[in-house]
Amino acid sequence: MVVFVIVFGVFPAQFVAVVKTLPIPVFPLTSPTSPTPTGTLPAIEVFVTTDNQPSATQVTQVRVPLQQPLFICVRSPKDATVHFSVRITLPNGQTMPFGGDFTTDPTGQPVCLGAWTDFPNTPGVYRIDVLVGSTIVGSTVVTAIT
């Protein structure tokens, strides 16, 4: 973007000299808000259990209020080490992060990411997304009923 300034009037020579030396950027200055992944990303399986073991029974429906915590688990393909984050979408559309940054097990074994202890006592569909940057690479839903 080029900016032209037309000035009518008399300015001291020093002011004109300073204005002439100011750099005007040709391109807008931007910074990325999140890293953009490159290449093909592996799909990550996401599931929920009622125990801190990936081999525990997977659940897709729960009764609220919960009597025990839920655990979010993931599995990536063998030989794929993926760094990711988890986002939960509540029934009202609000989103919240789960934990921090995670990494899959490169052997392809499932991993529990931790307990979902602040599960709201609201019926509805809860969506759990696994993201690499801003790209969803895995997702599951849990339906809460009364």
PDB file of C-alpha atoms in Angstrom:
ATOM      1  CA  MET A   1       0.000   0.000   0.000  1.00  0.00           C
ATOM      2  CA  VAL A   2       1.415   3.377  -0.945  1.00  0.00           C
ATOM      3  CA  VAL A   3       0.275   6.488   0.861  1.00  0.00           C
ATOM      4  CA  PHE A   4       0.525   9.928  -0.698  1.00  0.00           C
ATOM      5  CA  VAL A   5       0.340  12.958   1.506  1.00  0.00           C
ATOM      6  CA  ILE A   6      -0.333  16.343   0.003  1.00  0.00           C
ATOM      7  CA  VAL A   7       0.390  19.174   2.337  1.00  0.00           C
ATOM      8  CA  PHE A   8      -0.696  22.716   1.724  1.00  0.00           C
ATOM      9  CA  GLY A   9       1.244  25.164   3.777  1.00  0.00           C
ATOM     10  CA  VAL A  10       4.740  25.967   4.818  1.00  0.00           C
ATOM     11  CA  PHE A  11       6.702  23.540   7.019  1.00  0.00           C
ATOM     12  CA  PRO A  12      10.193  23.911   8.372  1.00  0.00           C
ATOM     13  CA  ALA A  13      12.841  22.117   6.323  1.00  0.00           C
ATOM     14  CA  GLN A  14      13.606  19.681   9.172  1.00  0.00           C
ATOM     15  CA  PHE A  15      10.009  18.377   9.208  1.00  0.00           C
ATOM     16  CA  VAL A  16      10.023  17.797   5.460  1.00  0.00           C
ATOM     17  CA  ALA A  17      13.372  15.998   5.712  1.00  0.00           C
ATOM     18  CA  VAL A  18      12.040  13.691   8.460  1.00  0.00           C
ATOM     19  CA  VAL A  19       8.873  12.857   6.533  1.00  0.00           C
ATOM     20  CA  LYS A  20      10.905  12.003   3.425  1.00  0.00           C
ATOM     21  CA  THR A  21      13.059   9.524   5.395  1.00  0.00           C
ATOM     22  CA  LEU A  22      10.166   7.630   7.036  1.00  0.00           C
ATOM     23  CA  PRO A  23       9.872   4.129   5.575  1.00  0.00           C
ATOM     24  CA  ILE A  24       6.472   3.235   4.207  1.00  0.00           C
ATOM     25  CA  PRO A  25       5.866  -0.532   4.285  1.00  0.00           C
ATOM     26  CA  VAL A  26       4.786  -1.948   0.957  1.00  0.00           C
ATOM     27  CA  PHE A  27       3.142  -5.028   2.475  1.00  0.00           C
ATOM     28  CA  PRO A  28       0.896  -5.098   5.528  1.00  0.00           C
ATOM     29  CA  LEU A  29       2.516  -6.496   8.644  1.00  0.00           C
ATOM     30  CA  THR A  30       0.763  -9.675   9.760  1.00  0.00           C
ATOM     31  CA  SER A  31       1.486 -12.478  12.149  1.00  0.00           C
ATOM     32  CA  PRO A  32      -0.096 -15.933  12.135  1.00  0.00           C
ATOM     33  CA  THR A  33      -2.539 -16.695  14.937  1.00  0.00           C
ATOM     34  CA  SER A  34      -1.797 -20.407  14.946  1.00  0.00           C
ATOM     35  CA  PRO A  35       0.639 -22.626  13.115  1.00  0.00           C
ATOM     36  CA  THR A  36      -0.630 -24.069   9.876  1.00  0.00           C
ATOM     37  CA  PRO A  37       0.276 -27.711   9.432  1.00  0.00           C
ATOM     38  CA  THR A  38       1.917 -28.790   6.211  1.00  0.00           C
ATOM     39  CA  GLY A  39       1.723 -32.126   4.466  1.00  0.00           C
ATOM     40  CA  THR A  40      -0.712 -34.920   5.225  1.00  0.00           C
ATOM     41  CA  LEU A  41      -1.804 -35.235   8.826  1.00  0.00           C
ATOM     42  CA  PRO A  42      -2.652 -38.667  10.250  1.00  0.00           C
ATOM     43  CA  ALA A  43      -6.161 -39.251  11.548  1.00  0.00           C
ATOM     44  CA  ILE A  44      -6.309 -39.633  15.311  1.00  0.00           C
ATOM     45  CA  GLU A  45      -8.899 -41.862  16.960  1.00  0.00           C
ATOM     46  CA  VAL A  46     -10.565 -40.146  19.931  1.00  0.00           C
ATOM     47  CA  PHE A  47     -12.652 -41.959  22.525  1.00  0.00           C
ATOM     48  CA  VAL A  48     -13.941 -41.568  26.076  1.00  0.00           C
ATOM     49  CA  THR A  49     -13.756 -44.114  28.900  1.00  0.00           C
ATOM     50  CA  THR A  50     -14.899 -44.230  32.526  1.00  0.00           C
ATOM     51  CA  ASP A  51     -11.487 -45.417  33.736  1.00  0.00           C
ATOM     52  CA  ASN A  52      -7.957 -44.063  33.302  1.00  0.00           C
ATOM     53  CA  GLN A  53      -7.133 -47.009  31.034  1.00  0.00           C
ATOM     54  CA  PRO A  54      -7.490 -46.840  27.245  1.00  0.00           C
ATOM     55  CA  SER A  55      -8.545 -50.503  27.300  1.00  0.00           C
ATOM     56  CA  ALA A  56     -11.571 -49.675  29.490  1.00  0.00           C
ATOM     57  CA  THR A  57     -15.060 -49.685  28.032  1.00  0.00           C
ATOM     58  CA  GLN A  58     -15.631 -46.788  25.652  1.00  0.00           C
ATOM     59  CA  VAL A  59     -18.687 -44.624  26.295  1.00  0.00           C
ATOM     60  CA  THR A  60     -20.702 -42.436  23.954  1.00  0.00           C
ATOM     61  CA  GLN A  61     -23.609 -41.716  26.300  1.00  0.00           C
ATOM     62  CA  VAL A  62     -23.611 -40.725  29.977  1.00  0.00           C
ATOM     63  CA  ARG A  63     -26.252 -39.848  32.532  1.00  0.00           C
ATOM     64  CA  VAL A  64     -25.932 -36.492  34.313  1.00  0.00           C
ATOM     65  CA  PRO A  65     -25.057 -35.741  36.993  1.00  0.00           C
ATOM     66  CA  LEU A  66     -21.991 -37.929  36.548  1.00  0.00           C
ATOM     67  CA  GLN A  67     -21.167 -40.431  39.268  1.00  0.00           C
ATOM     68  CA  GLN A  68     -17.552 -40.876  38.102  1.00  0.00           C
ATOM     69  CA  PRO A  69     -15.132 -38.882  35.933  1.00  0.00           C
ATOM     70  CA  LEU A  70     -14.691 -39.416  32.216  1.00  0.00           C
ATOM     71  CA  PHE A  71     -11.279 -39.900  30.590  1.00  0.00           C
ATOM     72  CA  ILE A  72     -10.350 -38.703  27.111  1.00  0.00           C
ATOM     73  CA  CYS A  73      -8.088 -41.075  25.168  1.00  0.00           C
ATOM     74  CA  VAL A  74      -6.472 -41.006  21.719  1.00  0.00           C
ATOM     75  CA  ARG A  75      -4.670 -43.345  19.349  1.00  0.00           C
ATOM     76  CA  SER A  76      -2.615 -42.468  16.277  1.00  0.00           C
ATOM     77  CA  PRO A  77      -1.379 -44.760  13.521  1.00  0.00           C
ATOM     78  CA  LYS A  78       1.850 -46.652  14.207  1.00  0.00           C
ATOM     79  CA  ASP A  79       5.037 -44.650  13.522  1.00  0.00           C
ATOM     80  CA  ALA A  80       3.153 -41.342  13.723  1.00  0.00           C
ATOM     81  CA  THR A  81       4.145 -38.934  16.474  1.00  0.00           C
ATOM     82  CA  VAL A  82       1.619 -36.111  16.484  1.00  0.00           C
ATOM     83  CA  HIS A  83       1.659 -32.996  18.675  1.00  0.00           C
ATOM     84  CA  PHE A  84      -1.891 -31.778  19.235  1.00  0.00           C
ATOM     85  CA  SER A  85      -4.371 -29.973  21.466  1.00  0.00           C
ATOM     86  CA  VAL A  86      -7.926 -30.861  22.495  1.00  0.00           C
ATOM     87  CA  ARG A  87     -11.012 -28.655  22.317  1.00  0.00           C
ATOM     88  CA  ILE A  88     -14.439 -29.490  23.750  1.00  0.00           C
ATOM     89  CA  THR A  89     -17.597 -27.951  22.298  1.00  0.00           C
ATOM     90  CA  LEU A  90     -20.476 -27.758  24.773  1.00  0.00           C
ATOM     91  CA  PRO A  91     -24.155 -28.177  23.806  1.00  0.00           C
ATOM     92  CA  ASN A  92     -24.598 -24.372  23.782  1.00  0.00           C
ATOM     93  CA  GLY A  93     -21.779 -23.994  21.215  1.00  0.00           C
ATOM     94  CA  GLN A  94     -19.228 -22.634  23.683  1.00  0.00           C
ATOM     95  CA  THR A  95     -15.745 -24.155  23.338  1.00  0.00           C
ATOM     96  CA  MET A  96     -13.160 -24.850  26.008  1.00  0.00           C
ATOM     97  CA  PRO A  97      -9.642 -26.285  25.866  1.00  0.00           C
ATOM     98  CA  PHE A  98      -8.840 -29.583  27.560  1.00  0.00           C
ATOM     99  CA  GLY A  99      -5.388 -29.713  29.108  1.00  0.00           C
ATOM    100  CA  GLY A 100      -2.379 -28.315  27.281  1.00  0.00           C
ATOM    101  CA  ASP A 101      -0.361 -29.739  24.415  1.00  0.00           C
ATOM    102  CA  PHE A 102      -0.219 -33.499  23.987  1.00  0.00           C
ATOM    103  CA  THR A 103       1.777 -36.014  21.924  1.00  0.00           C
ATOM    104  CA  THR A 104       0.601 -39.382  20.617  1.00  0.00           C
ATOM    105  CA  ASP A 105       2.446 -42.638  21.260  1.00  0.00           C
ATOM    106  CA  PRO A 106       4.527 -43.469  18.147  1.00  0.00           C
ATOM    107  CA  THR A 107       3.935 -47.211  18.672  1.00  0.00           C
ATOM    108  CA  GLY A 108       0.244 -46.745  17.899  1.00  0.00           C
ATOM    109  CA  GLN A 109      -0.824 -47.621  21.447  1.00  0.00           C
ATOM    110  CA  PRO A 110      -3.770 -45.634  22.842  1.00  0.00           C
ATOM    111  CA  VAL A 111      -3.048 -42.993  25.475  1.00  0.00           C
ATOM    112  CA  CYS A 112      -5.348 -41.482  28.113  1.00  0.00           C
ATOM    113  CA  LEU A 113      -4.942 -37.701  28.260  1.00  0.00           C
ATOM    114  CA  GLY A 114      -6.539 -37.257  31.663  1.00  0.00           C
ATOM    115  CA  ALA A 115      -9.826 -36.915  33.505  1.00  0.00           C
ATOM    116  CA  TRP A 116     -12.576 -34.618  32.284  1.00  0.00           C
ATOM    117  CA  THR A 117     -13.476 -33.516  35.804  1.00  0.00           C
ATOM    118  CA  ASP A 118     -15.442 -30.342  35.046  1.00  0.00           C
ATOM    119  CA  PHE A 119     -18.158 -32.047  33.000  1.00  0.00           C
ATOM    120  CA  PRO A 120     -21.261 -29.806  33.166  1.00  0.00           C
ATOM    121  CA  ASN A 121     -24.503 -31.287  34.462  1.00  0.00           C
ATOM    122  CA  THR A 122     -26.278 -30.204  31.287  1.00  0.00           C
ATOM    123  CA  PRO A 123     -27.874 -32.705  28.910  1.00  0.00           C
ATOM    124  CA  GLY A 124     -26.863 -32.486  25.269  1.00  0.00           C
ATOM    125  CA  VAL A 125     -24.136 -33.408  22.820  1.00  0.00           C
ATOM    126  CA  TYR A 126     -20.510 -32.688  23.739  1.00  0.00           C
ATOM    127  CA  ARG A 127     -18.007 -32.752  20.879  1.00  0.00           C
ATOM    128  CA  ILE A 128     -14.326 -33.509  21.528  1.00  0.00           C
ATOM    129  CA  ASP A 129     -11.938 -32.394  18.769  1.00  0.00           C
ATOM    130  CA  VAL A 130      -8.229 -33.135  18.423  1.00  0.00           C
ATOM    131  CA  LEU A 131      -6.444 -30.311  16.613  1.00  0.00           C
ATOM    132  CA  VAL A 132      -3.065 -29.903  14.980  1.00  0.00           C
ATOM    133  CA  GLY A 133      -2.790 -26.142  14.712  1.00  0.00           C
ATOM    134  CA  SER A 134      -6.304 -25.213  13.643  1.00  0.00           C
ATOM    135  CA  THR A 135      -6.959 -28.446  11.701  1.00  0.00           C
ATOM    136  CA  ILE A 136      -9.248 -31.083  13.244  1.00  0.00           C
ATOM    137  CA  VAL A 137      -7.600 -34.512  12.886  1.00  0.00           C
ATOM    138  CA  GLY A 138      -9.950 -36.491  15.135  1.00  0.00           C
ATOM    139  CA  SER A 139     -13.322 -36.094  16.785  1.00  0.00           C
ATOM    140  CA  THR A 140     -15.923 -37.897  18.854  1.00  0.00           C
ATOM    141  CA  VAL A 141     -19.135 -37.014  20.658  1.00  0.00           C
ATOM    142  CA  VAL A 142     -20.559 -37.862  24.063  1.00  0.00           C
ATOM    143  CA  THR A 143     -24.281 -37.450  24.620  1.00  0.00           C
ATOM    144  CA  ALA A 144     -25.391 -36.534  28.135  1.00  0.00           C
ATOM    145  CA  ILE A 145     -28.923 -37.508  29.160  1.00  0.00           C
ATOM    146  CA  THR A 146     -30.915 -37.033  32.364  1.00  0.00           C
TER     147      THR A 146
END
